[in-house]
């Protein structure tokens, strides 16, 4: 069953929208999209009032000639693609941009976008690179400062009560995403990776209120469908930004199903619940660390490995594809280390660097097919 | 003229011989058998022992106080390398492997012996441009992407080859960039010793950032006391910081004098003195003496109306880390085009002094030195830091042009080139961005670097082409 058709039908029927990923539709309905580029951003803040967070993507561009001239060709292809997208005007309806000190590329993307566009709201949150009590205090202050900026620039209520409510909605959304992931745990899975990626992309392109109204029915339909998914192996994909659905389409067309999306534009661990027993700002600071699996957290390598191993057990994964973006120094080193360690735990690993958009399709396909054959021999 | 030439030759010979004497002392201090053993175990030692080659490379065409200052800097580097080797091989039990942005002041004040992991990757290509190639290849063979900066690749390669000495602990940080930070994940696994990581804030201008990072340094000290034999001697730290402050005072005086045209000093006495003395041996009596001498010679030149370059035609700054495997590029540019290198980004900084009145103020000041230091401020910080410092120097040092060592592995600074180009264009400042690789000469050869400079100087600066025989 293809979930995407379910989302399309729902939106057409209930909201009169044909393209579920066109965030400008919500802008016309009175919502204000705020673009963000890294999951280290406290994204719940961007759902306060009439704001909604949009994870910026560069899927409407193929070539990045103008962006290359600004950011250089050695910059991350994700940042070049989103810059190219911004240059072609697709982000003109954004109310502003929020960045985090995720990596070198994101920081420089902010510098270049500020220089080119002079946005009304452009802010970077200084997220520490390690966890400690002092780091949490620092981050909490950063988030509060950001809240003050949201209030002064966009008139958004960022007081604790409003934030608590936003957290509550966000947690409900996480529960729904979790239930979607539960469907992927099943043997055979009731949702494939491609459908789930469409779902996550929709959630990250629309107001949470809309997602909360639509997801329960969609997921219920998926849970009840009785079509068996034909597949040879279950895969986990680990890495940096993976927006282009063509990758998952290709991976799953080769006979596998992606059951865990542990990449930053996916769901694991991005949709982790926020502790509602704590005061909202400290809880949000903790949550920023909990929702990222990025190697920018320099002391957490062992934690990330343990989590991958845990997820591989929980989702009965047959193999792991470690797939960083080209030019990503953080993932480049992490991938080399991860591959060896996962193999030592008897997990077949395919380490394959890629571009932001699917290029070199046949080479990628060959590598995936060879990997699946290796898995089938085990 | 003849007496001048005799003086020049004798200065060069004296320093060159003195340097070899210091190198030979290393063998005596370490012991001939241990020295031989270490030569076998650490192939890089053979390269480092040739450090005196820098003397001829970098003193070409220089005379008078400029020659003396250059020779003194290089001699200090030789001394420093010798001391570094003695410490490494005689005190292996006290070695701490540290990332190049970690302040050695604290380690020394704790009685520990710092082994800067990146030092070999920086120093060796200066002596032998091809020295790091095998280590880079080794690193890439392990699956590290080739587009990672070649300095962390060199460092990781050294570790993978087992060419680091045994250490007690590792100190790392999130500076200067993703590649540098990520490389310590691999180093941690290979070296297999306890590791502490410093987190330097991006938003470093606030008091809160100073508090946060001061806390980080305090935690680092506690951690070192738990995991090594080191114990903080605050009096010693104060002594080191006082020495460092004296160095800074001299350096600031030198910078003031460099604003004169023609410059009474330039080149290695400006940048290499800082690179070596502040990052490897800050606050030592030898480093203080070096800066005092450079200042004295600069003052003499200024008083007597003598320029470092008798035919100074152009004044330039170099932004980004210097062209390591082509370290004599400015010596060449001096002789070919009369270009004085007035300042560089690794030298220039805005918060140099350390408040030594208490433990807390010392740590806080050291913290600010790191947070606002060149690699943090420019490479990792917001674009306005990078640009504002360049244009400040342009305005205040009567510069004719800006050169950027455009290391293609440095994604941070490559992403700023377009903004810099546009800003320089608007201000009418000639800008040269030299495309090359920091430690790997195979990516862009020395000749290609020189070609880029030649094209710029002839097309943009309307300089006369040097004689054909001299263009290599």
PDB file of N, CA and C in Angstrom, chain B residues 218-284:
ATOM      1  N   UNK B 218      38.151  24.867  33.890  1.00  0.00           N
ATOM      2  CA  UNK B 218      38.240  24.359  35.276  1.00  0.00           C
ATOM      3  C   UNK B 218      37.989  22.859  35.302  1.00  0.00           C
ATOM      4  N   UNK B 219      36.981  22.435  34.556  1.00  0.00           N
ATOM      5  CA  UNK B 219      36.670  20.998  34.488  1.00  0.00           C
ATOM      6  C   UNK B 219      37.818  20.223  33.856  1.00  0.00           C
ATOM      7  N   UNK B 220      38.441  20.833  32.865  1.00  0.00           N
ATOM      8  CA  UNK B 220      39.566  20.172  32.205  1.00  0.00           C
ATOM      9  C   UNK B 220      40.710  19.958  33.196  1.00  0.00           C
ATOM     10  N   UNK B 221      40.971  20.975  33.998  1.00  0.00           N
ATOM     11  CA  UNK B 221      42.054  20.875  34.981  1.00  0.00           C
ATOM     12  C   UNK B 221      41.739  19.767  35.999  1.00  0.00           C
ATOM     13  N   UNK B 222      40.498  19.748  36.490  1.00  0.00           N
ATOM     14  CA  UNK B 222      40.114  18.689  37.447  1.00  0.00           C
ATOM     15  C   UNK B 222      40.262  17.322  36.812  1.00  0.00           C
ATOM     16  N   UNK B 223      39.835  17.223  35.595  1.00  0.00           N
ATOM     17  CA  UNK B 223      39.920  15.946  34.879  1.00  0.00           C
ATOM     18  C   UNK B 223      41.368  15.510  34.713  1.00  0.00           C
ATOM     19  N   UNK B 224      42.241  16.456  34.356  1.00  0.00           N
ATOM     20  CA  UNK B 224      43.655  16.122  34.178  1.00  0.00           C
ATOM     21  C   UNK B 224      44.258  15.658  35.502  1.00  0.00           C
ATOM     22  N   UNK B 225      43.840  16.304  36.579  1.00  0.00           N
ATOM     23  CA  UNK B 225      44.383  15.898  37.885  1.00  0.00           C
ATOM     24  C   UNK B 225      43.921  14.497  38.267  1.00  0.00           C
ATOM     25  N   UNK B 226      42.754  14.111  37.775  1.00  0.00           N
ATOM     26  CA  UNK B 226      42.261  12.748  38.080  1.00  0.00           C
ATOM     27  C   UNK B 226      42.900  11.713  37.156  1.00  0.00           C
ATOM     28  N   UNK B 227      43.175  12.091  35.938  1.00  0.00           N
ATOM     29  CA  UNK B 227      43.578  11.102  34.934  1.00  0.00           C
ATOM     30  C   UNK B 227      45.048  11.106  34.540  1.00  0.00           C
ATOM     31  N   UNK B 228      45.803  12.056  35.091  1.00  0.00           N
ATOM     32  CA  UNK B 228      47.242  12.103  34.783  1.00  0.00           C
ATOM     33  C   UNK B 228      47.999  12.397  36.072  1.00  0.00           C
ATOM     34  N   UNK B 229      49.314  12.487  35.932  1.00  0.00           N
ATOM     35  CA  UNK B 229      50.129  12.834  37.111  1.00  0.00           C
ATOM     36  C   UNK B 229      50.168  14.352  37.316  1.00  0.00           C
ATOM     37  N   UNK B 230      49.550  15.070  36.423  1.00  0.00           N
ATOM     38  CA  UNK B 230      49.646  16.521  36.483  1.00  0.00           C
ATOM     39  C   UNK B 230      48.923  17.122  37.675  1.00  0.00           C
ATOM     40  N   UNK B 231      49.527  18.167  38.239  1.00  0.00           N
ATOM     41  CA  UNK B 231      48.916  18.917  39.342  1.00  0.00           C
ATOM     42  C   UNK B 231      49.108  20.390  39.034  1.00  0.00           C
ATOM     43  N   UNK B 232      48.028  21.149  39.154  1.00  0.00           N
ATOM     44  CA  UNK B 232      48.091  22.561  38.789  1.00  0.00           C
ATOM     45  C   UNK B 232      48.936  23.327  39.801  1.00  0.00           C
ATOM     46  N   UNK B 233      49.913  24.039  39.237  1.00  0.00           N
ATOM     47  CA  UNK B 233      50.724  24.961  40.042  1.00  0.00           C
ATOM     48  C   UNK B 233      50.326  26.356  39.572  1.00  0.00           C
ATOM     49  N   UNK B 234      49.487  27.021  40.375  1.00  0.00           N
ATOM     50  CA  UNK B 234      48.948  28.304  39.948  1.00  0.00           C
ATOM     51  C   UNK B 234      50.036  29.372  39.865  1.00  0.00           C
ATOM     52  N   UNK B 235      51.038  29.243  40.709  1.00  0.00           N
ATOM     53  CA  UNK B 235      52.143  30.214  40.632  1.00  0.00           C
ATOM     54  C   UNK B 235      52.882  30.076  39.306  1.00  0.00           C
ATOM     55  N   UNK B 236      53.070  28.829  38.895  1.00  0.00           N
ATOM     56  CA  UNK B 236      53.755  28.595  37.622  1.00  0.00           C
ATOM     57  C   UNK B 236      52.900  29.101  36.467  1.00  0.00           C
ATOM     58  N   UNK B 237      51.591  28.878  36.567  1.00  0.00           N
ATOM     59  CA  UNK B 237      50.709  29.373  35.504  1.00  0.00           C
ATOM     60  C   UNK B 237      50.804  30.893  35.426  1.00  0.00           C
ATOM     61  N   UNK B 238      50.852  31.512  36.591  1.00  0.00           N
ATOM     62  CA  UNK B 238      50.959  32.974  36.599  1.00  0.00           C
ATOM     63  C   UNK B 238      52.270  33.418  35.946  1.00  0.00           C
ATOM     64  N   UNK B 239      53.335  32.678  36.280  1.00  0.00           N
ATOM     65  CA  UNK B 239      54.646  33.021  35.703  1.00  0.00           C
ATOM     66  C   UNK B 239      54.606  32.912  34.185  1.00  0.00           C
ATOM     67  N   UNK B 240      53.984  31.825  33.696  1.00  0.00           N
ATOM     68  CA  UNK B 240      53.876  31.620  32.243  1.00  0.00           C
ATOM     69  C   UNK B 240      53.036  32.727  31.620  1.00  0.00           C
ATOM     70  N   UNK B 241      51.942  33.064  32.278  1.00  0.00           N
ATOM     71  CA  UNK B 241      51.043  34.092  31.725  1.00  0.00           C
ATOM     72  C   UNK B 241      51.706  35.467  31.742  1.00  0.00           C
ATOM     73  N   UNK B 242      52.462  35.743  32.774  1.00  0.00           N
ATOM     74  CA  UNK B 242      53.184  37.026  32.825  1.00  0.00           C
ATOM     75  C   UNK B 242      54.167  37.094  31.663  1.00  0.00           C
ATOM     76  N   UNK B 243      54.882  35.983  31.466  1.00  0.00           N
ATOM     77  CA  UNK B 243      55.822  35.921  30.338  1.00  0.00           C
ATOM     78  C   UNK B 243      55.106  36.130  29.021  1.00  0.00           C
ATOM     79  N   UNK B 244      53.943  35.498  28.909  1.00  0.00           N
ATOM     80  CA  UNK B 244      53.148  35.639  27.682  1.00  0.00           C
ATOM     81  C   UNK B 244      52.727  37.092  27.484  1.00  0.00           C
ATOM     82  N   UNK B 245      52.326  37.731  28.560  1.00  0.00           N
ATOM     83  CA  UNK B 245      51.924  39.138  28.459  1.00  0.00           C
ATOM     84  C   UNK B 245      53.082  40.018  27.991  1.00  0.00           C
ATOM     85  N   UNK B 246      54.276  39.715  28.438  1.00  0.00           N
ATOM     86  CA  UNK B 246      55.444  40.495  28.000  1.00  0.00           C
ATOM     87  C   UNK B 246      55.653  40.286  26.495  1.00  0.00           C
ATOM     88  N   UNK B 247      55.484  39.036  26.078  1.00  0.00           N
ATOM     89  CA  UNK B 247      55.593  38.743  24.636  1.00  0.00           C
ATOM     90  C   UNK B 247      54.575  39.579  23.856  1.00  0.00           C
ATOM     91  N   UNK B 248      53.368  39.627  24.393  1.00  0.00           N
ATOM     92  CA  UNK B 248      52.299  40.361  23.718  1.00  0.00           C
ATOM     93  C   UNK B 248      52.631  41.846  23.627  1.00  0.00           C
ATOM     94  N   UNK B 249      53.153  42.379  24.728  1.00  0.00           N
ATOM     95  CA  UNK B 249      53.529  43.811  24.737  1.00  0.00           C
ATOM     96  C   UNK B 249      54.530  44.107  23.635  1.00  0.00           C
ATOM     97  N   UNK B 250      55.542  43.257  23.549  1.00  0.00           N
ATOM     98  CA  UNK B 250      56.558  43.459  22.508  1.00  0.00           C
ATOM     99  C   UNK B 250      55.922  43.336  21.126  1.00  0.00           C
ATOM    100  N   UNK B 251      55.056  42.353  21.004  1.00  0.00           N
ATOM    101  CA  UNK B 251      54.448  42.110  19.696  1.00  0.00           C
ATOM    102  C   UNK B 251      53.567  43.284  19.267  1.00  0.00           C
ATOM    103  N   UNK B 252      52.817  43.825  20.224  1.00  0.00           N
ATOM    104  CA  UNK B 252      51.955  44.969  19.904  1.00  0.00           C
ATOM    105  C   UNK B 252      52.806  46.172  19.475  1.00  0.00           C
ATOM    106  N   UNK B 253      53.958  46.337  20.129  1.00  0.00           N
ATOM    107  CA  UNK B 253      54.867  47.424  19.733  1.00  0.00           C
ATOM    108  C   UNK B 253      55.374  47.189  18.313  1.00  0.00           C
ATOM    109  N   UNK B 254      55.673  45.945  18.012  1.00  0.00           N
ATOM    110  CA  UNK B 254      56.140  45.624  16.651  1.00  0.00           C
ATOM    111  C   UNK B 254      55.036  45.945  15.647  1.00  0.00           C
ATOM    112  N   UNK B 255      53.806  45.539  15.981  1.00  0.00           N
ATOM    113  CA  UNK B 255      52.683  45.808  15.064  1.00  0.00           C
ATOM    114  C   UNK B 255      52.528  47.308  14.820  1.00  0.00           C
ATOM    115  N   UNK B 256      52.693  48.086  15.853  1.00  0.00           N
ATOM    116  CA  UNK B 256      52.591  49.544  15.680  1.00  0.00           C
ATOM    117  C   UNK B 256      53.616  50.035  14.674  1.00  0.00           C
ATOM    118  N   UNK B 257      54.808  49.491  14.783  1.00  0.00           N
ATOM    119  CA  UNK B 257      55.892  49.928  13.894  1.00  0.00           C
ATOM    120  C   UNK B 257      55.662  49.450  12.463  1.00  0.00           C
ATOM    121  N   UNK B 258      54.955  48.335  12.317  1.00  0.00           N
ATOM    122  CA  UNK B 258      54.705  47.808  10.979  1.00  0.00           C
ATOM    123  C   UNK B 258      53.788  48.705  10.161  1.00  0.00           C
ATOM    124  N   UNK B 259      53.112  49.620  10.837  1.00  0.00           N
ATOM    125  CA  UNK B 259      52.213  50.515  10.119  1.00  0.00           C
ATOM    126  C   UNK B 259      52.992  51.529   9.284  1.00  0.00           C
ATOM    127  N   UNK B 260      54.270  51.656   9.593  1.00  0.00           N
ATOM    128  CA  UNK B 260      55.092  52.589   8.801  1.00  0.00           C
ATOM    129  C   UNK B 260      55.354  52.020   7.423  1.00  0.00           C
ATOM    130  N   UNK B 261      55.526  52.950   6.502  1.00  0.00           N
ATOM    131  CA  UNK B 261      55.824  52.541   5.124  1.00  0.00           C
ATOM    132  C   UNK B 261      57.167  53.168   4.729  1.00  0.00           C
ATOM    133  N   UNK B 262      58.172  52.413   4.275  1.00  0.00           N
ATOM    134  CA  UNK B 262      58.161  50.947   4.188  1.00  0.00           C
ATOM    135  C   UNK B 262      58.269  50.286   5.556  1.00  0.00           C
ATOM    136  N   UNK B 263      57.876  49.041   5.633  1.00  0.00           N
ATOM    137  CA  UNK B 263      57.835  48.346   6.921  1.00  0.00           C
ATOM    138  C   UNK B 263      59.249  48.029   7.394  1.00  0.00           C
ATOM    139  N   UNK B 264      59.540  48.313   8.674  1.00  0.00           N
ATOM    140  CA  UNK B 264      60.871  48.015   9.198  1.00  0.00           C
ATOM    141  C   UNK B 264      61.080  46.525   9.475  1.00  0.00           C
ATOM    142  N   UNK B 265      60.013  45.762   9.435  1.00  0.00           N
ATOM    143  CA  UNK B 265      60.108  44.307   9.627  1.00  0.00           C
ATOM    144  C   UNK B 265      58.944  43.676   8.866  1.00  0.00           C
ATOM    145  N   UNK B 266      59.091  42.405   8.541  1.00  0.00           N
ATOM    146  CA  UNK B 266      58.033  41.732   7.775  1.00  0.00           C
ATOM    147  C   UNK B 266      58.220  40.215   7.902  1.00  0.00           C
ATOM    148  N   UNK B 267      57.437  39.479   7.178  1.00  0.00           N
ATOM    149  CA  UNK B 267      57.646  38.043   6.985  1.00  0.00           C
ATOM    150  C   UNK B 267      57.677  37.194   8.246  1.00  0.00           C
ATOM    151  N   UNK B 268      58.615  36.279   8.291  1.00  0.00           N
ATOM    152  CA  UNK B 268      58.677  35.276   9.363  1.00  0.00           C
ATOM    153  C   UNK B 268      58.851  35.882  10.749  1.00  0.00           C
ATOM    154  N   UNK B 269      59.611  36.951  10.915  1.00  0.00           N
ATOM    155  CA  UNK B 269      59.669  37.566  12.249  1.00  0.00           C
ATOM    156  C   UNK B 269      58.304  38.026  12.752  1.00  0.00           C
ATOM    157  N   UNK B 270      57.354  38.243  11.835  1.00  0.00           N
ATOM    158  CA  UNK B 270      55.992  38.631  12.236  1.00  0.00           C
ATOM    159  C   UNK B 270      55.130  37.386  12.441  1.00  0.00           C
ATOM    160  N   UNK B 271      55.074  36.499  11.438  1.00  0.00           N
ATOM    161  CA  UNK B 271      54.105  35.414  11.535  1.00  0.00           C
ATOM    162  C   UNK B 271      54.663  34.143  12.151  1.00  0.00           C
ATOM    163  N   UNK B 272      55.860  33.770  11.806  1.00  0.00           N
ATOM    164  CA  UNK B 272      56.351  32.500  12.332  1.00  0.00           C
ATOM    165  C   UNK B 272      56.710  32.605  13.809  1.00  0.00           C
ATOM    166  N   UNK B 273      57.153  33.798  14.187  1.00  0.00           N
ATOM    167  CA  UNK B 273      57.460  34.005  15.603  1.00  0.00           C
ATOM    168  C   UNK B 273      56.200  33.784  16.433  1.00  0.00           C
ATOM    169  N   UNK B 274      55.089  34.336  15.945  1.00  0.00           N
ATOM    170  CA  UNK B 274      53.837  34.181  16.684  1.00  0.00           C
ATOM    171  C   UNK B 274      53.356  32.734  16.641  1.00  0.00           C
ATOM    172  N   UNK B 275      53.366  32.171  15.452  1.00  0.00           N
ATOM    173  CA  UNK B 275      52.850  30.807  15.280  1.00  0.00           C
ATOM    174  C   UNK B 275      53.561  29.842  16.211  1.00  0.00           C
ATOM    175  N   UNK B 276      54.892  29.975  16.262  1.00  0.00           N
ATOM    176  CA  UNK B 276      55.647  29.029  17.076  1.00  0.00           C
ATOM    177  C   UNK B 276      55.566  29.394  18.559  1.00  0.00           C
ATOM    178  N   UNK B 277      55.933  30.624  18.867  1.00  0.00           N
ATOM    179  CA  UNK B 277      56.115  30.974  20.278  1.00  0.00           C
ATOM    180  C   UNK B 277      54.817  31.038  21.052  1.00  0.00           C
ATOM    181  N   UNK B 278      53.751  31.520  20.442  1.00  0.00           N
ATOM    182  CA  UNK B 278      52.490  31.621  21.180  1.00  0.00           C
ATOM    183  C   UNK B 278      51.749  30.292  21.256  1.00  0.00           C
ATOM    184  N   UNK B 279      51.921  29.449  20.260  1.00  0.00           N
ATOM    185  CA  UNK B 279      51.147  28.210  20.248  1.00  0.00           C
ATOM    186  C   UNK B 279      51.898  27.030  20.850  1.00  0.00           C
ATOM    187  N   UNK B 280      53.223  27.085  20.812  1.00  0.00           N
ATOM    188  CA  UNK B 280      53.980  25.931  21.290  1.00  0.00           C
ATOM    189  C   UNK B 280      54.721  26.242  22.594  1.00  0.00           C
ATOM    190  N   UNK B 281      55.330  27.439  22.682  1.00  0.00           N
ATOM    191  CA  UNK B 281      56.112  27.785  23.874  1.00  0.00           C
ATOM    192  C   UNK B 281      55.748  29.162  24.433  1.00  0.00           C
ATOM    193  N   UNK B 282      54.467  29.367  24.747  1.00  0.00           N
ATOM    194  CA  UNK B 282      54.098  30.688  25.251  1.00  0.00           C
ATOM    195  C   UNK B 282      54.673  30.938  26.647  1.00  0.00           C
ATOM    196  N   UNK B 283      55.129  32.146  26.868  1.00  0.00           N
ATOM    197  CA  UNK B 283      55.542  32.550  28.207  1.00  0.00           C
ATOM    198  C   UNK B 283      56.890  32.054  28.668  1.00  0.00           C
ATOM    199  N   UNK B 284      57.605  31.328  27.821  1.00  0.00           N
ATOM    200  CA  UNK B 284      58.924  30.840  28.251  1.00  0.00           C
ATOM    201  C   UNK B 284      59.946  31.971  28.140  1.00  0.00           C
TER     202      UNK B 284
END
